[in-house]
């Protein structure tokens, strides 16, 4: 076990190396690149499973291993350690990330088969997988942040993978910058935490920043109003999570990110990367709850409200979208909101349970959507699809499983159990009932938009220009991952039911006991009945509204347009959030840039020019003074001297008489001088 | 004006006249004339000082004058020979045309 | 200051000025001879009889005649086209005037510290004794000088005969 | 003391070869380039060998050479090396060899170019090792002369005006600094940095200096602040700090590519070097009075330059402002050290900030030089145009180049795993501990940096290919080697910053021990 932890670094490093190598490979080395990436990730997966087994064996113990990275100051505080942790949370996340990732890698083999930049794609995917694996197993906040940023980079590269499309380029930039807003606040929280507590290791045998001693110190310090330092730092970290996990108000990048290839959407923007924010919150949960016993910490309240609002908001927007991937994107945002809600109200286990189940069925849904898009010659508008169940049975069935899981269809599907857990926790939340009702509304909306999508895409008859002849089922390399994911979407639910809350127990380090009676407790089903009703209501409304339209085989107006009071445009336009940014932040920045540039060009450069002019004037002045006064005087003196010299030289004309005259004159003068001087 | 002063002033005037001749005349012989005048002025001085100054019985002043006369005769002979030689060479006896001394 | 001295001085100076001033060289030499004679007279007045006669013999008799011959040889009697005086004659005159002023001033300011008190005239015999006695060495040197000058004058006047374009004169070439 | 004169050798080698190349190199440009590169290599080897020869990990001055020069004026020939100097020597060699590698396009008088670069190197070597003010100032100015000619002789059509601007600006700053130092000298009679630092630490420096001016009715505080401003002006122009930066954008834009590389890569570091080596130890006391103002200026530099970069269309001007922005963090960290009284600051934060400054200097030098090289390459490939709108979709045509430049861009942006991150992280860690508000306010700078760098990448590499009539050829082996080596160093330092920190950290601790903050 201990020796095993030392070798865990292989898990993220293998895909990283694969990324580095395939980055250097020529573009034609398609097989090499794909083989390397998939092989390394498979190896990572195996290692992850072994780690998972190891931690399971040891009953959820926490194992650490670290090394000194660099020294920047005196003492222990001045040493930056990097470390990784093997505990239930990281182990289960490792398995999930590498497992889902592996399936998506395999799927990409088929999906991207015809792309010119195939090798680059696998390079980026491997980079992403490595970074994400590093993120989840990191035991240091700095290491986590580094992987966090690398994940962002991989996301940037993959969204902009089809770089010739201006929309893709813009979306990539938008994603990077929007998430960077959150990242920078996160960075500040990191710096604050590190600077204040002197450590950035989560667990360090009692001196880590998530352990009692440090937490107590943090709680003691009050910063603003009544907030303790731990809460403020928690809030800053949460800002990072908001950016990465697409919570309000930084969610705008996630739908645009669908410009990337569909496997990317599945891997990054559904299953794994966007869950990094949730994971971060789960990782630092001890920090968030640190404080007096029995008091709900303010950060958790913020998280709950943000999560709940995001869940409903995104679900509502998803209702009116026409693009199959965009619907799923908003659905992802909404589900991430649920996760946050679950974390805030129910603790790590609740949130992470939904994270894991969601990873399976959202990956499934995206891959299914990709299969559809692939088959229907890149058609993404659900109004132009239809009737696909006849030609794509495997996709249809698996997509249906995913859809039912997402809506939380009772009993059989994983989404039901994880969502129930969240709703339970919300219901029991002492602070406010608001998040519960938000969650419930979200459930209804989720059921509705998924039914709408399902019916329009697979039900009825084909519409638009998608002709039946060209539609074909995807190759096995794509369908097999779908089937695997579909079965996972069912199975994962059963490890976290109230009767046998194994996963929750695992995550919290307790032994789970099978107790059927708990399954039939009144409190369970009392609440479940309400949520089931919401699900059925949503599905029913969806069926009623769209079944007939789907059957008709002609593109029709969306019945949603009959909604009252301009609600439909609001939904379609995503409540104008993008537009709001477009008209506030973007012009503000442009204005600032403009003025900074103007300042530089006119004020500072102008001052410089003014100084130059003054200097020139002074120079000209002094030049004139020089020439007219100083130089002229000197010149004249020189001229006179030369002239007189010339005249004098005439005396030296070689005539003895002249010399003699000199001698005479000189004698006369000398004698007179001598005489005169002698007489004094 | 004592006698000595009178002879000295006469000597000075003679000397100045000779000098003027030396300095102003173009002809070499005329220059020579000036030189002779200056020599005579000097001689006159010797004699005047012998007679009125610190003469004494040793007759140094007179002897000096005798020597000077002898040297002047030699000088005149050599000078005139030179003048003749210059005249032969340059076909002129005008000193202002003889400028070999000019650097 | 008696009349005799004034007359002598007048003759002497007038002769000198004429010798310097006159355009015709022959006339100038004659004027020079007059001036020499004036000087000889001054010697006689001063009590140096021997010197006075020597002056007459050597200067008026020998030197003046020699100069006349030289004038005739160099055709100096003719008045040249550019005048007898140098272009800037006034400079020379000015310098001469300056020298005269200085010397005259010196002479006049000398005063007579010793009047002609215990003066005893000197005979020619005494002069000759002192010449061959005390000054005999100088006399010998003078003899050599005269011989050398004579030979030199002869050589100068004679060597040019066959060599008109010679450059023996002076060291002007350097 | 009497060991081998490594540092003199190091300075003389490029100086003599540079002069020789200028004198006899005409028409032998192939050889002069080889000589220049050889000297670079030899200097680099010497610098690396010095780590074995002397004990840089001790933190104190090593390889000291000290001889009396003009004893009556306190002028000494005083050379010494420590971690700070070593890092900058290394940077000088790296950037100079990169500049020589990028100088393929210097068409006219290439021997002159090589010679000037060598002389500049010598000046920089001297600046980074001299420990006596006069000795140091000599090299400080010496490096300016080749730089002036490098800007003036090669570059855009406005280069004459611009080189003059550059020269006069820097000279004005230098003169102010000289005056400041003379005032200091008048009071102390001391020109050696270590001795002056010791005086300052004992708190005797400013009373001594103020003694001279007592008759004029000036207090110690006024005198100290006056000298501080004068000396700061010299450094601030070089870095540059706003509002003394007006010469920079046009100079960087007009200078030819290798010269821009040298200017931004090394010469801008001279200012920060001076701040750390001279300004901090000597002005530790007055800095405490004015640091919020100075930190405000640094913040202004950071934010305004990032915003101005966003408004630029010329690639070189973007990079120029980016350079100002990045060095603004260094300024911020240096000034924030003034905030640390015995109560608020902890030594770790100070150490972090200073280590961050030194790392940031090296990292920015490397990254910015690489980026300027890349932009020069783009300009050449695009027929001399470098407006942002004239590019597009280059990733399809020149993928290798785009990969290399992309790495450099992200390094400049501070992406973890590449070198830029460590410096910025340490600076923020330090500044946050010393002056939290400054860290908060500097944060938007990081964001805007990302915005303009990504905009540049988006416009140049992404989108549909814009055809300007040129056929794009990917980088040749020479550029591939040069850029590739630079990128490898970036990754290496990003993953293993201890490489540099092992030398800088002892120096920082030594410096901090001498500060009475």
Short mmCIF file of C-alpha atoms in Angstrom, two decimals, chain B residues 9-54:
data_model
loop_
_atom_site.label_atom_id
_atom_site.label_comp_id
_atom_site.label_asym_id
_atom_site.label_seq_id
_atom_site.Cartn_x
_atom_site.Cartn_y
_atom_site.Cartn_z
CA UNK B 9 75.34 113.55 -28.76
CA UNK B 10 77.34 114.20 -31.91
CA UNK B 11 78.38 110.58 -31.90
CA UNK B 12 74.80 109.47 -31.41
CA UNK B 13 73.62 111.62 -34.28
CA UNK B 14 76.37 110.28 -36.48
CA UNK B 15 75.48 106.78 -35.52
CA UNK B 16 71.78 107.35 -36.19
CA UNK B 17 72.54 108.86 -39.56
CA UNK B 18 74.69 105.89 -40.44
CA UNK B 19 72.02 103.56 -39.25
CA UNK B 20 69.44 105.36 -41.33
CA UNK B 21 71.67 104.94 -44.31
CA UNK B 22 72.12 101.27 -43.63
CA UNK B 23 68.41 100.76 -43.22
CA UNK B 24 67.09 102.83 -46.07
CA UNK B 25 69.51 102.66 -48.94
CA UNK B 26 69.15 100.04 -51.61
CA UNK B 27 72.61 100.10 -52.95
CA UNK B 28 75.11 97.91 -51.16
CA UNK B 29 77.82 100.54 -51.39
CA UNK B 30 75.56 103.10 -49.84
CA UNK B 31 74.91 100.65 -47.07
CA UNK B 32 78.63 100.33 -46.65
CA UNK B 33 78.88 104.09 -46.36
CA UNK B 34 76.35 103.96 -43.55
CA UNK B 35 78.39 101.30 -41.80
CA UNK B 36 81.49 103.44 -42.02
CA UNK B 37 79.62 106.32 -40.51
CA UNK B 38 78.50 104.17 -37.62
CA UNK B 39 82.05 103.01 -37.03
CA UNK B 40 83.25 106.54 -36.93
CA UNK B 41 80.55 107.39 -34.43
CA UNK B 42 81.83 104.61 -32.22
CA UNK B 43 85.38 105.81 -32.58
CA UNK B 44 84.36 109.30 -31.68
CA UNK B 45 82.84 107.88 -28.50
CA UNK B 46 86.03 106.14 -27.57
CA UNK B 47 88.06 109.24 -27.98
CA UNK B 48 85.54 111.38 -26.12
CA UNK B 49 85.53 109.02 -23.18
CA UNK B 50 89.34 108.84 -23.29
CA UNK B 51 89.54 112.57 -23.10
CA UNK B 52 86.78 113.27 -20.57
CA UNK B 53 85.90 109.97 -18.99
CA UNK B 54 87.84 107.40 -16.99
#
